[in-house]
Coordinates of C-alpha atoms and ligand atoms in Angstrom, one line a residue:
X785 CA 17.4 15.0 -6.0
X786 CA 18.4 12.5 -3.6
X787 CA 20.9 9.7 -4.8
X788 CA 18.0 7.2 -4.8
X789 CA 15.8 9.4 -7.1
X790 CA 19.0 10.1 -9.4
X791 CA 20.0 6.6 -9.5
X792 CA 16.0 5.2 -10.5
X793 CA 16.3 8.1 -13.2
X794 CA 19.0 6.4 -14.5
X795 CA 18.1 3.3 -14.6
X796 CA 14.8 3.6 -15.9
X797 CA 15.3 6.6 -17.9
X798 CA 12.2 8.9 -16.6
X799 CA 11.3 10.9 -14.1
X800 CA 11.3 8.9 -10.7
X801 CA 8.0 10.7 -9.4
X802 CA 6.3 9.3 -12.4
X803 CA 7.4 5.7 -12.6
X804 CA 4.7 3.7 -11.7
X805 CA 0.4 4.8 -11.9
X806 CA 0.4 3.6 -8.3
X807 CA -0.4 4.2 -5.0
X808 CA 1.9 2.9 -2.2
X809 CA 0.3 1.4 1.1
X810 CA 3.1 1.7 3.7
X811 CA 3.8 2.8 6.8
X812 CA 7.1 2.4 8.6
X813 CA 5.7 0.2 11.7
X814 CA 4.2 -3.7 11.3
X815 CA 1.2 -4.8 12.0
X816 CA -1.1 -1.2 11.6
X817 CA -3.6 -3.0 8.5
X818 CA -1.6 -2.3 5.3
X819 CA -2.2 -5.4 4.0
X820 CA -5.4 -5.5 5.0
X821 CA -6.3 -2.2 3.8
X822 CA -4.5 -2.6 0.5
X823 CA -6.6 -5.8 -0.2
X824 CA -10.3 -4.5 0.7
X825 CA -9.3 -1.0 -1.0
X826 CA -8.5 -2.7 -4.0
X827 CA -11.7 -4.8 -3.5
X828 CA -14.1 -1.9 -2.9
X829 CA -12.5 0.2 -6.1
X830 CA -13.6 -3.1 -8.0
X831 CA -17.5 -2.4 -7.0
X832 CA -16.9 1.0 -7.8
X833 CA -16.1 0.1 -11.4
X834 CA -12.1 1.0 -11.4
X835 CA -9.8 -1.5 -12.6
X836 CA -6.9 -1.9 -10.3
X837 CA -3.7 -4.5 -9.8
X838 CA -3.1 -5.1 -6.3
X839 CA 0.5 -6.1 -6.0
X840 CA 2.4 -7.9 -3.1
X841 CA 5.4 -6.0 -2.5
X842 CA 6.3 -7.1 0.6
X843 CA 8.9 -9.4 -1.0
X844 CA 10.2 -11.3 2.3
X845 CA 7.1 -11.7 4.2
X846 CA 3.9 -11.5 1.6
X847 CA 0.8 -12.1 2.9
X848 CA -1.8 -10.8 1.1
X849 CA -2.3 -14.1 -1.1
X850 CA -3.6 -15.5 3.0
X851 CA -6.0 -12.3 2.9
X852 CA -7.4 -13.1 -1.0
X853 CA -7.4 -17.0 0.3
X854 CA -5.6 -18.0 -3.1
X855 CA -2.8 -20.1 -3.7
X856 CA -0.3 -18.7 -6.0
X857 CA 1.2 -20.9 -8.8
X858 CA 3.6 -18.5 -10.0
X859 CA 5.4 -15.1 -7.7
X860 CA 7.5 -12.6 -8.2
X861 CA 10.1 -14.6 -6.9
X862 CA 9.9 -17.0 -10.3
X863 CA 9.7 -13.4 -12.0
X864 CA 13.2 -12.8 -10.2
X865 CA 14.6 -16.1 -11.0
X866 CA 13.9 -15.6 -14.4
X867 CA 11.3 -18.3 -14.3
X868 CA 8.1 -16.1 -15.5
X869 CA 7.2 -13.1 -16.6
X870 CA 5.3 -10.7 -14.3
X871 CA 2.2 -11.2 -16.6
X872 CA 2.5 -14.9 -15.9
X873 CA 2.0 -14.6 -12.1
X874 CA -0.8 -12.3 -12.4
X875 CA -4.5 -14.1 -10.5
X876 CA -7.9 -12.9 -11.4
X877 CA -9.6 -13.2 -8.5
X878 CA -13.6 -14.4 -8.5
X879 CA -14.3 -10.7 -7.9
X880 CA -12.6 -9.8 -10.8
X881 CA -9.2 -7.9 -9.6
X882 CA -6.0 -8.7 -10.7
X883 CA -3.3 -9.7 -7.9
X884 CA 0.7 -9.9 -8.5
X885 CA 1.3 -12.4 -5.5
X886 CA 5.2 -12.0 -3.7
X887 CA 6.4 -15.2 -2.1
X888 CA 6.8 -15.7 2.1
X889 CA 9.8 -17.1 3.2
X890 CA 12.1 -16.2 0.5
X891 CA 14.9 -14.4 2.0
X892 CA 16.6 -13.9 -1.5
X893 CA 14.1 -11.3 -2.4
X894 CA 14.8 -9.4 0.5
X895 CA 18.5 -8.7 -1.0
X896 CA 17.8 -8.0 -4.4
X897 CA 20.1 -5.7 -5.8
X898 CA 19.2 -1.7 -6.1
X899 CA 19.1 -2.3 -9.6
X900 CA 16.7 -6.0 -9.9
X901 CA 14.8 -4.7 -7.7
X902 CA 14.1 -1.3 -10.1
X903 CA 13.9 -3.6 -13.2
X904 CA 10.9 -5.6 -11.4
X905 CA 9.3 -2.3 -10.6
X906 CA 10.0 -1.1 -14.3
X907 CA 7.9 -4.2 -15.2
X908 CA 5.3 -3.4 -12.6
X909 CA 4.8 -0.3 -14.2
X910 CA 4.8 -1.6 -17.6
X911 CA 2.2 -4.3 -16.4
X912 CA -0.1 -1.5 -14.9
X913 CA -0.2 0.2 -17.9
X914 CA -3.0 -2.3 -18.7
X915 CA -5.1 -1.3 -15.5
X916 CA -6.6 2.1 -13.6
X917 CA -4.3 2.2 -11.5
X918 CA -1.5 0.0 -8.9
X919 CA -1.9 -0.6 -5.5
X920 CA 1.5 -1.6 -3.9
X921 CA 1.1 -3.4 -0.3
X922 CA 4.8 -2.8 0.8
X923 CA 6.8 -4.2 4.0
X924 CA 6.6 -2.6 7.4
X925 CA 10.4 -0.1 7.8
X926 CA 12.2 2.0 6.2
X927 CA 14.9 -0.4 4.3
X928 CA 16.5 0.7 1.1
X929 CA 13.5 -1.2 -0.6
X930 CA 10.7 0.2 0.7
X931 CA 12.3 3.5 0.5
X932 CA 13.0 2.2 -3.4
X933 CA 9.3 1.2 -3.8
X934 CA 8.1 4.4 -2.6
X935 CA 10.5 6.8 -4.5
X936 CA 8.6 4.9 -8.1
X937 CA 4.9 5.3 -7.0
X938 CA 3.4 8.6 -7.7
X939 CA 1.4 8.2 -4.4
X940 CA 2.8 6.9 -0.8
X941 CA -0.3 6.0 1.8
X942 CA 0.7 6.0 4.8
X943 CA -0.8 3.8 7.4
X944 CA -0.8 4.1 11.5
X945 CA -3.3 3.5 14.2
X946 CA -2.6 5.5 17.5
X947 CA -0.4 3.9 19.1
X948 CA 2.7 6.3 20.1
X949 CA 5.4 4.1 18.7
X950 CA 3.0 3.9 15.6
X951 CA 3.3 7.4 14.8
X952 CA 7.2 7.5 15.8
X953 CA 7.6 4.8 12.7
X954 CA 5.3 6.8 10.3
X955 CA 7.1 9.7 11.4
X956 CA 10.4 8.6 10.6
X957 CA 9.3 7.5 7.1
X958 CA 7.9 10.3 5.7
X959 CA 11.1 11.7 7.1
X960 CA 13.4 9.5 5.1
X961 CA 10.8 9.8 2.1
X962 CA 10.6 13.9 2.4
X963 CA 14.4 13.6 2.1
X964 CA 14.3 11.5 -1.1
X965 CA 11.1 12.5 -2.8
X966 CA 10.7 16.1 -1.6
X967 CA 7.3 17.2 -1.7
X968 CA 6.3 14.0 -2.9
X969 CA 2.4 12.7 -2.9
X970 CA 2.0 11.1 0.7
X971 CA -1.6 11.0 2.3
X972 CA -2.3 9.3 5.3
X973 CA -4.8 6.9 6.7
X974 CA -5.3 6.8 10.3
X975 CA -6.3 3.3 11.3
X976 CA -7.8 1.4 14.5
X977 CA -9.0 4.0 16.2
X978 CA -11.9 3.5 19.1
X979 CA -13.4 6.1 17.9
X980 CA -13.2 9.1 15.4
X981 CA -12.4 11.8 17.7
X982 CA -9.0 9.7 18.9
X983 CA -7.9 9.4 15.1
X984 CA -8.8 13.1 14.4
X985 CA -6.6 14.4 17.5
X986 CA -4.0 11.5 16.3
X987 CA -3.7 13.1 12.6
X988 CA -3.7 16.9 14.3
X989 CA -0.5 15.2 16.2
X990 CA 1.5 13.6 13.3
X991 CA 0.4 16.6 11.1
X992 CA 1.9 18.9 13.5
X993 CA 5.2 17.3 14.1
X994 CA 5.9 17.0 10.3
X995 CA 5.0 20.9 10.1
X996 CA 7.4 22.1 12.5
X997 CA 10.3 19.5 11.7
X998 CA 9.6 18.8 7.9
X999 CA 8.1 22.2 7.3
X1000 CA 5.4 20.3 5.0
X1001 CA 1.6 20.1 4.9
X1002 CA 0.1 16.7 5.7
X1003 CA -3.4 15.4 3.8
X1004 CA -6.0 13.2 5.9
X1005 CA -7.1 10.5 3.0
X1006 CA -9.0 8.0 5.5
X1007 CA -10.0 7.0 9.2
X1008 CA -10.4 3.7 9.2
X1009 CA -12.0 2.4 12.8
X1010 CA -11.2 -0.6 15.0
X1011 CA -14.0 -2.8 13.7
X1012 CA -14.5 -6.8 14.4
X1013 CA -15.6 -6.8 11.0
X1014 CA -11.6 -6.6 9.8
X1015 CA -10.4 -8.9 12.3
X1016 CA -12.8 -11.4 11.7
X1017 CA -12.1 -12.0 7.9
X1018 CA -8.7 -12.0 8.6
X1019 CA -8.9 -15.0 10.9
X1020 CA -11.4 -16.6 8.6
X1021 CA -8.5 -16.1 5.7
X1022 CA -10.9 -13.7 3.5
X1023 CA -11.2 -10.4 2.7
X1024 CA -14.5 -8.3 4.5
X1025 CA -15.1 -6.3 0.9
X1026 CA -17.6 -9.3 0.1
X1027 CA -20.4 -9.0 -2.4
X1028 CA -22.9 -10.0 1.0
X1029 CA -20.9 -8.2 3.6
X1030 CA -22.8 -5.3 5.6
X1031 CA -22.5 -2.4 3.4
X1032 CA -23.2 0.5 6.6
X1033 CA -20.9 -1.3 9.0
X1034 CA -18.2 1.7 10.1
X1035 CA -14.6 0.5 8.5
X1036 CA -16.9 -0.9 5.3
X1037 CA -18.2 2.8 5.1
X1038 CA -15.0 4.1 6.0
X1039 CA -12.9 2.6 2.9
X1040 CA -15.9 3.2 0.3
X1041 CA -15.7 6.7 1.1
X1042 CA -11.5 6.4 0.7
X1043 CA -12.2 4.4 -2.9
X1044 CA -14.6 6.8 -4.1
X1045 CA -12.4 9.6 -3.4
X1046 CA -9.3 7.8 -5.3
X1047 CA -11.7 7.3 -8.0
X1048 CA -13.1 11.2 -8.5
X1049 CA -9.9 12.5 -8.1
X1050 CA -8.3 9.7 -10.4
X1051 CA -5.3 9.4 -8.0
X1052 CA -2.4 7.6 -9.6
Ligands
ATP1480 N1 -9.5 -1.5 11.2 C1 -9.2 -2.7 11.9 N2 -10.0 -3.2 12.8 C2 -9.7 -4.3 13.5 N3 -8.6 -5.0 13.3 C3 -7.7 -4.5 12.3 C4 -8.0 -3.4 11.6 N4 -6.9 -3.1 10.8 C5 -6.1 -4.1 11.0 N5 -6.5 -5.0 11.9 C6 -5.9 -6.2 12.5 O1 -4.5 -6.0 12.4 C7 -3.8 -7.1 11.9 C8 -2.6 -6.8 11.1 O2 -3.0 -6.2 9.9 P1 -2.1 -6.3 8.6 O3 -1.6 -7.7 8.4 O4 -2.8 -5.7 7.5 O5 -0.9 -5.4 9.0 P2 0.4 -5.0 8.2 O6 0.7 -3.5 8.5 O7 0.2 -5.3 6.8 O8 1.5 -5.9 8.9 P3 3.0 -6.3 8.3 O9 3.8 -5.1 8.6 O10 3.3 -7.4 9.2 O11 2.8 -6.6 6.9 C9 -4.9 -7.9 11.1 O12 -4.7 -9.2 11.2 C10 -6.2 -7.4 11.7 O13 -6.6 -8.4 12.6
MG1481 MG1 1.4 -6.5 5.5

């Protein structure tokens, strides 16, 4: 066990692979849709009937709150500053999920300690206890609390669209996270692709590499295509998971078909 995964163990007292009911979404580079997917998965599980909390743990830069269109009262940085408790900050949002906003531009978050930063994800567990399941949108790298966040979830999505430098960063973090967690949960979602053949043969790539160097078997959980759709709710500050958005547009059909499969296999 790596001296992360001994060191969560000891402050939390359990088994580090079974901390938190959660499921990562991460990916080593910035910018390849983590936030964007985290927010319409969480959406779409929702109309499929699951209850999840959709958490903003990308503690320096959050952003999901822009995504949801809300404006957070409370954040986990008034949870850190002893100001509220994590149940305080939760938002119920009109659709009906439950959202833990982070705050943007508060450097101090960024340099919690090993040890606040485990107590927070102690309480994020405890807090999720109440739902089906976490969903954890995480920061872009590989920084001690990424690596921290990912050693507590049972399940680590990783996120990267084709681009070369894309796949080096998602590389190198299930590289770091093989080493920490071996054997660990980790599925991947291949996103903004032009079309379904490029992410196939850009899976069959990163699956390979981590075979041969990492000597471990790689799962497909999602192609997700370049679709206006996304970009388009982004800029218009909403999420495209709407009650009247197209239901057989490709990335809509694409991340039903990802929710339905976290909710028959009950992934936590
Ligand atoms: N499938 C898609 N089709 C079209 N555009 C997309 C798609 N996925 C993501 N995008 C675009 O990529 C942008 C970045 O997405 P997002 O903010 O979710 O990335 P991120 O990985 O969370 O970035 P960061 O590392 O900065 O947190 C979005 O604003 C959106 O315009
Ligand atoms: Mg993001």
């Amino acid at each position: 066990m790596s001296d992360q995964a001994a060191s969560l163990r000891s402050t939390l007292g359990v088994d580090p692979a079974n901390v938190l009911p959660a499921v990562a979404i991460t990916g080593g580079k910035g910018g390849v849709g983590k936030t964007v997917i985290a927010v319409n998965l969480a959406l779409m599980l929702v109309r499929l009937g699951v209850k999840p909390l959709l958490v903003d743990f990308d503690l320096g830069l959050a952003n999901a709150d822009v995504l949801l269109n809300i404006d957070a009262n409370r954040t986990l940085a008034d949870v850190v500053a002893g100001e509220a408790t994590l149940e305080q900050t939760v938002v119920t949002t009109p659709s009906g999920l439950g959202f833990v906003p982070a705050a943007s531009g508060r450097d101090e978050l960024t340099r919690l300690g090993a040890t606040a930063l485990r107590r927070v994800l102690a309480s994020v567990g405890r807090l999720a206890a109440n739902y089906d399941l976490a969903i954890i949108d995480t920061a872009a790298g590989i920084g001690s609390e990424v690596m921290t966040t990912l050693a507590a979830c049972r399940t680590s999505l990783i996120v990267t669209t084709p681009d070369p430098t894309a796949l080096a960063d998602a590389y190198a973090l299930i590289k770091v996270l093989e080493r920490d967690k071996p054997g660990c949960d980790l599925r991947v979602v291949i996103n903004c692709a032009n079309h379904q053949d490029e992410a196939l043969a850009t899976f069959a790539k990163l699956k390979k590499v981590v075979a041969t160097y990492l000597s471990r078997d790689l799962v497909l959980a999602a192609t997700i295509p370049r679709d206006r759709l996304v970009s388009d709710a982004v800029r218009a500050r909403r999420p495209f998971v709407t009650a009247n958005a197209p239901t057989d547009n490709p990335a809509m059909t694409a991340l039903r078909a990802l929710a339905m499969r976290m909710k028959g296999e009950r992934w936590k």
